Amino acid sequence: MQMKSKEKVGRRYSSRSVLPVVLAAGMLLLFLFILVSFFFAPEAGASFCPSIGCLRWKLGHPFFGAGDPSVELVRELRKAFVGDQDGHGGPVVVDQTSVDAAAESLDGLIAEMATTTSDYNQHMDVKTFVHKAKAMLLKMEHNVKKARLQGLIYRQLASIGIPKSMHCLTLLLADEYTLNSLARSSLPLPEYSSRLTNDSYIHIALLTNNVLAAAVVVSSTLASSTSRENLVFHIVTDKKTYTAMHSWFSLNPILPAIIEVKGLHHFDWPAHVNALVMETVEEIHRSSLAHHQLARVNEEYGRLETLNPNAFSLMNYLRIHLPELFPKLKRVIFLDDDVVVQRDLTDLLNFELNGNVNGAVSAGVIDDEGYQQCPGKEYGDYLNFSNPIISSPLLGLESQKCAWLGGMNVFDLQAWRRSNITQTYRHWLRLNRESGFHLWRMGAQPPSLIAFDGKVQLIDSSWHLSGLGRRIPEPQLLESAAVIHFSGPRKPWLEIAIPELLVFWKAHVNHSNEFIRTCKVME
């Protein structure tokens, strides 16, 4: 696939020569603004200087002496800010103590200068002004960064918090599992159990511990299907969520489709398979512990990274063991729990993967000239290509290559079993931990890009539209997509969900259900 070259336009002036002029001009504007403020602010102006003659005395001969005062002022500011051109005299240096003591705002700086120069015998030179102004700007920059980080933390907290209504739903369903024998009914009913391993059916797999999200995925898939009797859902969850998940689907049957709900503790693998899966689990735990220890060193980075639950979610990593989770299946459609299905998925059953393992939509698009563009993420957005391990020619990855999308994938499990994908994935998980997480930020997708590289069959982009947890897509894309994916922090079950997109998800929430009503879910 062709990549459009990116031409760099030459610049007439170097940034080294332009930057001092820009900085000096900025300081000049700030200085002139302060002078104007003194004239128009009665108290400050009076205390600073009552006359032009006073200003000449206060600011010194270089400003109002012989020659053009504006040229002299720019020269003096430039000298104070970046030093002399001949190398004599360095720029004004501001230490942390000065920054801490600096004014919080321009009004504060004006008031400070007015106080400093209230005595006619005190001279306010340019270097003093530049020192105070630089200190104020550095302090303001620090405050902006601090506020931005605080905002990111608050948004991250909002994106990982589980609403009380969903806690309520899980607890009520778990209680129902204990009290109501119907909630403990077999899934599927024994007469349908043979379908679980019959490859003539459409097998859809979800790994999730979110009951409400799983219910929406199943409901939307059923609503979009033209042959429900051919659908078989496989939900894998953790031990803690198993009873609530089982209760929901036992009390809300989906016949003629069938569903099985299994906890990780229910899998009875052979010893060698169990050892393989447990090694992955242990590696995730080791990586999680190492990452939290590293976060203590870099506090700001750590506060955000450790708040990302997906980076440490065992369910996200265990998808690399789909062949072991479903040892008797040849092909499976994998869906994340934050998707809504809008079109029948039957065609994916027979989609030709051409010997590849993973059928996925690319984050790139083909423009009118036949070139590939990447409005989505590239490999370089996931992997650290400044690290020689990642950029090694032996690995053969390209930073500008469009990544494939996770969340709606067709996997040929037979081809997967013949490959070394799982081993490669686990190998790179360990390498990233041992590198101090310098190969990529903690997450399940980066090692997947490496492990599946060269084994991905791209499918038409209309099958999967991602990013609905970050932005509102084009209406025509939203309407035509077979699967819409709320990837990003603004999940549809959270208060920070995008209101314009929430309707697509809420349409598949069973608002008449007694547990949904009791817990006031999505109200």
Coordinates of C-alpha atoms in Angstrom, one line a residue:
M1 CA 0.0 0.0 0.0
Q2 CA 1.5 3.4 -0.9
M3 CA 2.3 6.0 1.7
K4 CA 2.1 9.6 0.7
S5 CA 5.5 11.2 1.3
K6 CA 5.7 14.2 3.6
E7 CA 7.7 17.1 2.2
K8 CA 9.4 19.5 4.5
V9 CA 9.3 23.1 3.4
G10 CA 12.6 24.9 4.0
R11 CA 12.5 28.0 6.2
R12 CA 14.3 31.2 5.3
Y13 CA 15.3 31.9 8.9
S14 CA 16.5 29.4 11.5
S15 CA 14.6 29.0 14.7
R16 CA 17.8 30.0 16.6
S17 CA 17.8 33.5 15.0
V18 CA 14.0 34.0 15.2
L19 CA 13.4 32.9 18.8
P20 CA 15.3 35.7 20.5
V21 CA 13.5 38.3 18.5
V22 CA 10.1 36.8 19.3
L23 CA 10.9 36.6 23.0
A24 CA 12.2 40.2 23.0
A25 CA 9.1 41.4 21.2
G26 CA 6.9 39.5 23.7
M27 CA 8.7 41.1 26.6
L28 CA 8.5 44.5 24.9
L29 CA 4.7 44.2 24.5
L30 CA 4.4 43.0 28.1
F31 CA 6.5 46.0 29.3
L32 CA 4.5 48.5 27.3
F33 CA 1.3 47.0 28.6
I34 CA 2.5 47.5 32.1
L35 CA 3.4 51.1 31.4
V36 CA 0.0 51.7 29.9
S37 CA -1.6 50.1 32.9
F38 CA 0.3 52.5 35.2
F39 CA -1.1 55.5 33.3
F40 CA -4.7 54.2 33.4
A41 CA -4.7 52.7 36.9
P42 CA -4.8 55.7 39.2
E43 CA -3.4 54.2 42.3
A44 CA -0.7 52.2 40.6
G45 CA 0.2 55.0 38.2
A46 CA 0.4 57.6 40.9
S47 CA 2.6 55.5 43.1
F48 CA 4.8 54.5 40.2
C49 CA 5.3 57.9 38.6
P50 CA 3.2 61.0 38.2
S51 CA 4.9 62.3 35.1
I52 CA 7.0 61.5 32.0
G53 CA 9.9 63.1 33.7
C54 CA 9.6 60.7 36.5
L55 CA 9.4 57.8 34.1
R56 CA 12.7 59.1 32.4
W57 CA 14.3 59.1 35.8
K58 CA 12.9 55.8 36.9
L59 CA 13.6 53.8 33.8
G60 CA 16.9 55.4 33.1
H61 CA 18.7 57.0 30.2
P62 CA 18.7 54.0 27.8
F63 CA 14.9 54.3 27.5
F64 CA 14.5 58.1 27.1
G65 CA 18.0 59.3 26.3
A66 CA 19.4 60.0 22.9
G67 CA 18.4 57.9 20.0
D68 CA 15.2 56.1 19.2
P69 CA 13.8 54.9 22.6
S70 CA 11.9 51.9 21.1
V71 CA 15.1 50.6 19.5
E72 CA 17.0 51.1 22.7
L73 CA 14.3 49.4 24.7
V74 CA 14.3 46.3 22.4
R75 CA 18.1 46.2 22.6
E76 CA 18.1 46.3 26.4
L77 CA 15.3 43.7 26.6
R78 CA 17.1 41.4 24.2
K79 CA 20.3 41.8 26.2
A80 CA 18.6 41.0 29.5
F81 CA 16.6 38.1 28.0
V82 CA 19.2 36.2 25.8
G83 CA 22.5 38.0 26.4
D84 CA 24.7 40.1 24.2
Q85 CA 25.4 39.0 20.6
D86 CA 29.1 39.3 21.2
G87 CA 28.9 36.9 24.1
H88 CA 29.5 39.6 26.8
G89 CA 26.8 39.4 29.5
G90 CA 24.5 36.5 29.9
P91 CA 20.7 36.4 30.0
V92 CA 18.8 37.0 33.2
V93 CA 18.6 33.7 35.1
V94 CA 15.6 32.9 37.3
D95 CA 16.0 30.4 40.1
Q96 CA 13.2 28.4 41.7
T97 CA 13.1 30.6 44.8
S98 CA 12.3 33.6 42.6
V99 CA 9.6 31.6 40.7
D100 CA 8.0 30.6 44.0
A101 CA 8.0 34.2 45.2
A102 CA 6.8 35.7 41.9
A103 CA 3.5 37.4 41.3
E104 CA 0.6 35.1 40.4
S105 CA -0.7 37.3 37.6
L106 CA 0.0 40.4 35.5
D107 CA -2.0 42.5 38.0
G108 CA 0.2 41.2 40.8
L109 CA 3.3 42.1 38.8
I110 CA 2.1 45.6 38.2
A111 CA 1.3 46.1 41.9
E112 CA 4.7 44.7 42.8
M113 CA 6.5 47.1 40.5
A114 CA 4.5 50.0 41.7
T115 CA 5.5 49.2 45.3
T116 CA 9.1 48.7 44.4
T117 CA 9.4 52.0 42.6
S118 CA 7.3 54.1 44.9
D119 CA 10.5 55.7 46.2
Y120 CA 11.8 58.2 43.7
N121 CA 15.3 57.3 44.7
Q122 CA 14.9 53.7 43.7
H123 CA 15.8 52.8 40.1
M124 CA 13.9 50.0 38.2
D125 CA 16.4 48.7 35.6
V126 CA 15.5 46.5 32.7
K127 CA 17.1 43.4 34.2
T128 CA 15.0 43.7 37.4
F129 CA 11.9 44.0 35.3
V130 CA 12.9 41.0 33.1
H131 CA 13.7 38.9 36.1
K132 CA 10.3 39.6 37.7
A133 CA 8.5 39.1 34.4
K134 CA 10.3 35.8 33.7
A135 CA 9.6 34.5 37.1
M136 CA 5.9 35.4 36.8
L137 CA 5.7 33.7 33.4
L138 CA 7.4 30.5 34.6
K139 CA 5.1 30.4 37.6
M140 CA 2.1 30.9 35.4
E141 CA 3.3 28.1 33.1
H142 CA 3.8 25.8 36.1
N143 CA 0.3 26.6 37.3
V144 CA -1.2 25.9 33.9
K145 CA 0.6 22.5 33.7
K146 CA -0.5 21.7 37.2
A147 CA -4.1 22.5 36.4
R148 CA -4.0 20.5 33.2
L149 CA -2.6 17.5 35.0
Q150 CA -5.3 17.9 37.7
G151 CA -8.0 18.0 35.0
L152 CA -6.6 14.8 33.4
I153 CA -6.6 13.1 36.8
Y154 CA -10.2 14.1 37.4
R155 CA -11.3 13.0 34.0
Q156 CA -9.4 9.7 34.4
L157 CA -11.1 9.1 37.8
A158 CA -14.5 9.8 36.1
S159 CA -13.6 7.3 33.4
I160 CA -12.7 4.4 35.7
G161 CA -15.3 5.0 38.4
I162 CA -18.1 2.4 38.3
P163 CA -21.5 4.1 38.8
K164 CA -23.4 3.2 42.0
S165 CA -26.3 2.0 39.9
M166 CA -24.0 -0.6 38.3
H167 CA -22.7 -1.7 41.6
C168 CA -26.3 -2.1 42.7
L169 CA -27.2 -4.1 39.7
T170 CA -24.2 -6.5 40.2
L171 CA -25.1 -7.0 43.9
L172 CA -28.8 -7.6 43.3
L173 CA -28.0 -10.2 40.6
A174 CA -25.5 -11.9 42.8
D175 CA -28.1 -12.2 45.6
E176 CA -30.6 -13.5 43.1
Y177 CA -28.2 -16.2 42.1
T178 CA -28.2 -17.4 45.7
L179 CA -31.9 -17.1 46.4
N180 CA -33.5 -18.0 43.0
S181 CA -33.0 -21.4 41.4
L182 CA -34.0 -19.9 38.0
A183 CA -31.0 -17.6 38.2
R184 CA -28.8 -20.7 38.5
S185 CA -30.3 -22.4 35.5
S186 CA -27.8 -24.1 33.1
L187 CA -26.4 -21.9 30.4
P188 CA -27.1 -23.1 27.8
L189 CA -29.8 -25.6 28.5
P190 CA -28.5 -29.2 28.1
E191 CA -30.4 -29.8 24.9
Y192 CA -28.5 -27.0 23.2
S193 CA -25.0 -27.7 24.6
S194 CA -23.8 -29.4 21.4
R195 CA -23.9 -26.0 19.6
L196 CA -21.0 -24.7 21.8
T197 CA -18.5 -26.6 19.7
N198 CA -20.4 -26.8 16.4
D199 CA -18.5 -24.7 13.8
S200 CA -21.6 -24.3 11.6
Y201 CA -22.8 -21.7 14.1
I202 CA -21.6 -18.1 14.5
H203 CA -19.5 -18.0 17.7
I204 CA -19.1 -14.7 19.4
A205 CA -16.7 -14.3 22.3
L206 CA -16.6 -11.6 25.0
L207 CA -14.2 -11.4 27.9
T208 CA -15.7 -9.0 30.4
N209 CA -16.6 -8.3 34.1
N210 CA -19.3 -5.7 33.2
V211 CA -22.8 -7.2 33.3
L212 CA -24.6 -4.2 31.8
A213 CA -22.1 -3.8 29.0
A214 CA -22.3 -7.6 28.1
A215 CA -26.1 -7.3 28.1
V216 CA -26.0 -4.5 25.6
V217 CA -23.5 -6.3 23.3
V218 CA -25.7 -9.4 23.2
S219 CA -29.0 -7.4 22.8
S220 CA -27.7 -5.3 20.0
T221 CA -26.2 -8.3 18.2
L222 CA -29.6 -10.1 18.4
A223 CA -31.5 -7.0 17.2
S224 CA -29.2 -6.8 14.2
S225 CA -29.2 -10.4 13.3
T226 CA -31.3 -12.0 10.5
S227 CA -30.7 -15.5 11.8
R228 CA -30.6 -15.5 15.6
E229 CA -30.8 -19.3 15.7
N230 CA -27.3 -19.4 14.4
L231 CA -25.7 -17.3 17.1
V232 CA -23.7 -18.7 20.0
F233 CA -22.4 -16.3 22.6
H234 CA -19.4 -17.3 24.8
I235 CA -18.9 -14.9 27.8
V236 CA -15.8 -15.4 30.0
T237 CA -15.7 -13.4 33.2
D238 CA -13.8 -13.4 36.5
K239 CA -14.8 -15.3 39.6
K240 CA -16.2 -12.2 41.4
T241 CA -18.6 -11.3 38.6
Y242 CA -19.6 -14.8 37.6
T243 CA -22.8 -15.1 39.7
A244 CA -24.2 -11.8 38.6
M245 CA -23.4 -12.4 35.0
H246 CA -24.9 -15.9 35.1
S247 CA -28.1 -14.5 36.8
W248 CA -28.7 -11.9 34.2
F249 CA -28.6 -14.2 31.2
S250 CA -30.5 -17.0 33.1
L251 CA -33.3 -14.6 33.9
N252 CA -33.2 -13.0 30.4
P253 CA -33.0 -15.9 28.0
I254 CA -32.0 -15.1 24.4
L255 CA -33.5 -18.1 22.5
P256 CA -33.4 -19.1 19.7
A257 CA -29.7 -18.0 20.2
I258 CA -27.8 -19.6 23.0
I259 CA -25.2 -18.3 25.5
E260 CA -22.7 -19.8 27.9
V261 CA -21.2 -17.9 30.8
K262 CA -18.0 -19.2 32.3
G263 CA -15.7 -17.9 35.1
L264 CA -12.0 -18.3 34.7
H265 CA -12.2 -20.7 37.6
H266 CA -14.4 -23.1 35.6
F267 CA -11.8 -23.9 32.9
D268 CA -10.3 -27.4 33.3
W269 CA -7.3 -27.2 31.1
P270 CA -4.7 -29.9 30.7
A271 CA -1.6 -29.3 32.8
H272 CA 0.6 -27.8 30.0
V273 CA -2.2 -25.4 29.0
N274 CA -2.9 -24.4 32.5
A275 CA 0.8 -23.7 33.0
L276 CA 0.9 -21.6 29.9
V277 CA -2.1 -19.5 31.0
M278 CA -0.9 -19.1 34.5
E279 CA 2.5 -17.9 33.2
T280 CA 0.7 -15.1 31.4
V281 CA -1.3 -14.3 34.5
E282 CA 1.8 -14.1 36.6
E283 CA 3.6 -11.9 34.1
I284 CA 0.7 -9.5 34.2
H285 CA 0.9 -9.4 38.0
R286 CA 4.7 -8.9 37.9
S287 CA 4.3 -6.1 35.3
S288 CA 1.6 -4.4 37.3
L289 CA 3.7 -4.5 40.5
A290 CA 6.8 -3.3 38.6
H291 CA 4.9 -0.5 37.0
H292 CA 3.4 0.8 40.3
Q293 CA 6.9 0.8 41.8
L294 CA 8.2 2.8 38.7
A295 CA 5.3 5.2 39.1
R296 CA 6.6 6.2 42.5
V297 CA 9.8 7.6 40.8
N298 CA 7.9 9.6 38.2
E299 CA 4.9 10.8 40.3
E300 CA 3.0 12.8 37.6
Y301 CA 3.3 10.0 35.0
G302 CA 2.5 7.4 37.6
R303 CA -0.6 9.1 38.9
L304 CA -2.2 9.0 35.4
E305 CA -0.9 5.6 34.3
T306 CA -1.9 3.8 37.4
L307 CA -5.4 5.2 37.2
N308 CA -5.9 3.4 33.9
P309 CA -7.7 0.2 34.7
N310 CA -7.5 -1.2 31.2
A311 CA -3.7 -1.2 31.4
F312 CA -3.8 -3.7 34.2
S313 CA -7.1 -5.6 33.4
L314 CA -6.4 -9.3 33.3
M315 CA -9.4 -9.8 31.0
N316 CA -7.8 -7.6 28.4
Y317 CA -4.7 -9.7 28.3
L318 CA -6.3 -13.1 28.4
R319 CA -7.7 -12.6 24.9
I320 CA -4.3 -13.7 23.8
H321 CA -5.4 -17.2 25.0
L322 CA -8.5 -17.5 22.9
P323 CA -7.3 -20.8 21.3
E324 CA -7.0 -22.2 24.8
L325 CA -10.3 -20.8 26.0
F326 CA -12.1 -22.4 23.0
P327 CA -10.0 -25.4 22.1
K328 CA -12.7 -27.0 19.9
L329 CA -13.6 -24.0 17.8
K330 CA -12.1 -23.1 14.4
R331 CA -13.2 -19.5 14.2
V332 CA -14.6 -16.9 16.5
I333 CA -15.8 -13.3 16.3
F334 CA -14.3 -11.4 19.2
L335 CA -16.1 -8.3 20.5
D336 CA -15.1 -5.9 23.3
D337 CA -17.7 -5.1 25.9
D338 CA -18.0 -1.4 24.8
V339 CA -19.4 -2.0 21.4
V340 CA -22.9 -1.9 19.8
V341 CA -23.7 -4.1 16.9
Q342 CA -25.8 -2.4 14.2
R343 CA -25.6 -4.9 11.3
D344 CA -25.8 -8.7 10.9
L345 CA -22.5 -10.4 11.5
T346 CA -23.2 -13.5 9.5
D347 CA -20.9 -12.6 6.6
L348 CA -17.9 -12.6 8.9
L349 CA -18.3 -16.3 9.5
N350 CA -17.1 -17.0 5.9
F351 CA -14.8 -14.1 5.5
E352 CA -11.7 -15.1 3.7
L353 CA -8.6 -14.5 5.8
N354 CA -6.2 -15.8 3.2
G355 CA -4.2 -17.8 5.7
N356 CA -4.0 -15.0 8.2
V357 CA -5.0 -15.3 11.8
N358 CA -6.7 -12.0 12.5
G359 CA -9.3 -10.2 10.5
A360 CA -9.4 -6.5 11.5
V361 CA -10.2 -3.1 10.3
S362 CA -7.3 -0.7 9.8
A363 CA -7.0 2.6 11.5
G364 CA -6.1 4.0 8.1
V365 CA -8.3 5.0 5.1
I366 CA -7.6 5.1 1.3
D367 CA -7.9 8.6 -0.2
D368 CA -9.1 9.4 -3.7
E369 CA -5.6 9.0 -5.1
G370 CA -5.2 5.5 -3.7
Y371 CA -2.8 6.5 -0.9
Q372 CA -3.3 5.3 2.7
Q373 CA -3.8 7.9 5.3
C374 CA -3.9 7.3 9.1
P375 CA -6.6 9.4 10.8
G376 CA -6.5 6.8 13.5
K377 CA -3.4 5.6 15.3
E378 CA -0.1 4.4 13.8
Y379 CA 2.3 1.9 15.2
G380 CA 4.4 4.9 16.5
D381 CA 1.4 5.9 18.7
Y382 CA 1.6 2.6 20.5
L383 CA 5.3 1.7 20.4
N384 CA 8.4 3.7 21.3
F385 CA 10.4 3.7 18.1
S386 CA 13.2 5.8 19.8
N387 CA 14.1 2.6 21.5
P388 CA 16.6 0.6 19.4
I389 CA 14.8 -2.7 20.3
I390 CA 11.6 -1.5 18.7
S391 CA 13.2 0.3 15.7
S392 CA 15.5 -2.7 15.0
P393 CA 15.4 -3.8 11.3
L394 CA 15.2 -7.3 12.5
L395 CA 11.8 -6.6 14.0
G396 CA 10.7 -4.9 10.8
L397 CA 8.1 -2.6 12.2
E398 CA 7.3 0.8 10.7
S399 CA 6.3 3.7 12.9
Q400 CA 4.0 5.3 10.3
K401 CA 2.2 2.0 9.5
C402 CA -1.5 2.2 10.3
A403 CA -2.4 0.1 13.3
W404 CA -5.3 -2.4 13.1
L405 CA -8.2 -1.9 15.4
G406 CA -9.0 -4.2 18.3
G407 CA -12.5 -4.7 19.7
M408 CA -14.1 -6.3 16.6
N409 CA -12.0 -9.1 15.2
V410 CA -12.4 -12.4 13.4
F411 CA -9.9 -15.0 14.5
D412 CA -8.9 -18.2 12.8
L413 CA -8.1 -20.2 15.8
Q414 CA -6.7 -23.1 13.8
A415 CA -4.2 -20.9 12.1
W416 CA -3.5 -19.2 15.5
R417 CA -2.7 -22.6 17.1
R418 CA -0.2 -23.3 14.3
S419 CA 1.6 -20.0 14.9
N420 CA 3.8 -18.7 17.6
I421 CA 1.6 -15.6 18.3
T422 CA 0.9 -16.3 21.9
Q423 CA 4.5 -17.1 22.7
T424 CA 5.7 -13.9 20.9
Y425 CA 3.1 -11.9 22.8
R426 CA 4.2 -13.2 26.2
H427 CA 7.9 -12.7 25.3
W428 CA 7.4 -9.0 24.5
L429 CA 5.4 -8.5 27.7
R430 CA 8.4 -9.7 29.6
L431 CA 10.8 -7.6 27.6
N432 CA 8.8 -4.5 28.2
R433 CA 8.8 -5.1 31.9
E434 CA 12.5 -5.8 32.0
S435 CA 13.2 -2.6 30.0
G436 CA 11.4 -0.5 32.6
F437 CA 8.4 -0.1 30.3
H438 CA 10.5 1.9 27.8
L439 CA 9.1 -0.1 24.8
W440 CA 5.5 1.0 25.3
R441 CA 3.2 2.3 28.0
M442 CA 1.5 -0.5 29.9
G443 CA -1.3 -1.9 27.8
A444 CA -2.6 -5.0 25.9
Q445 CA -2.6 -3.6 22.4
P446 CA 1.1 -2.7 21.8
P447 CA 2.3 -6.3 22.2
S448 CA -0.6 -7.5 20.0
L449 CA 0.7 -5.3 17.2
I450 CA 4.0 -7.0 17.4
A451 CA 2.7 -10.6 17.8
F452 CA 0.2 -10.4 15.0
D453 CA 2.3 -8.4 12.6
G454 CA 2.2 -10.0 9.2
K455 CA -0.7 -12.1 10.2
V456 CA -3.6 -9.6 9.8
Q457 CA -6.1 -9.6 7.0
L458 CA -7.6 -6.2 6.7
I459 CA -11.4 -6.0 6.2
D460 CA -13.6 -3.3 5.0
S461 CA -13.7 -0.2 7.3
S462 CA -17.5 -0.3 7.4
W463 CA -17.3 -3.2 9.8
H464 CA -15.8 -1.3 12.7
L465 CA -16.0 2.4 13.7
S466 CA -13.9 3.1 16.8
G467 CA -13.3 6.1 19.0
L468 CA -16.8 6.9 20.1
G469 CA -15.5 7.3 23.6
R470 CA -13.5 10.3 22.4
R471 CA -15.2 12.1 19.6
I472 CA -18.4 12.3 17.5
P473 CA -17.8 10.7 14.1
E474 CA -19.3 11.8 10.8
P475 CA -23.0 10.9 10.7
Q476 CA -22.7 8.8 7.5
L477 CA -19.9 6.7 9.1
L478 CA -22.0 6.3 12.3
E479 CA -25.0 5.1 10.4
S480 CA -23.2 2.7 8.0
A481 CA -20.9 1.0 10.6
A482 CA -21.7 -2.6 11.4
V483 CA -20.1 -2.3 14.9
I484 CA -19.6 1.0 16.7
H485 CA -17.0 1.0 19.4
F486 CA -16.9 3.3 22.4
S487 CA -13.1 3.1 22.7
G488 CA -11.8 5.9 24.8
P489 CA -12.4 7.2 28.3
R490 CA -16.0 8.3 27.8
K491 CA -17.8 5.0 28.1
P492 CA -21.5 5.0 27.5
W493 CA -22.3 3.8 31.0
L494 CA -20.5 6.7 32.6
E495 CA -21.7 10.2 33.4
I496 CA -19.0 11.6 31.2
A497 CA -20.4 9.8 28.1
I498 CA -20.9 11.9 25.0
P499 CA -24.6 12.8 25.1
E500 CA -25.1 12.8 21.3
L501 CA -23.8 9.2 21.1
L502 CA -25.4 7.8 24.2
V503 CA -28.7 7.1 22.4
F504 CA -27.1 4.4 20.3
W505 CA -26.1 2.5 23.5
K506 CA -29.2 3.2 25.7
A507 CA -31.5 1.8 22.9
H508 CA -30.3 -1.7 23.9
V509 CA -30.6 -1.3 27.7
N510 CA -33.7 -3.2 29.0
H511 CA -35.3 -0.4 30.9
S512 CA -38.3 -2.6 31.8
N513 CA -36.2 -5.0 33.7
E514 CA -36.9 -5.0 37.5
F515 CA -33.3 -4.9 38.5
I516 CA -32.5 -2.1 36.0
R517 CA -35.5 -0.1 37.4
T518 CA -34.6 -0.8 41.1
C519 CA -31.0 0.3 40.7
K520 CA -32.1 3.3 38.5
V521 CA -29.6 2.4 35.8
M522 CA -29.1 5.0 33.1
E523 CA -31.6 7.4 34.6

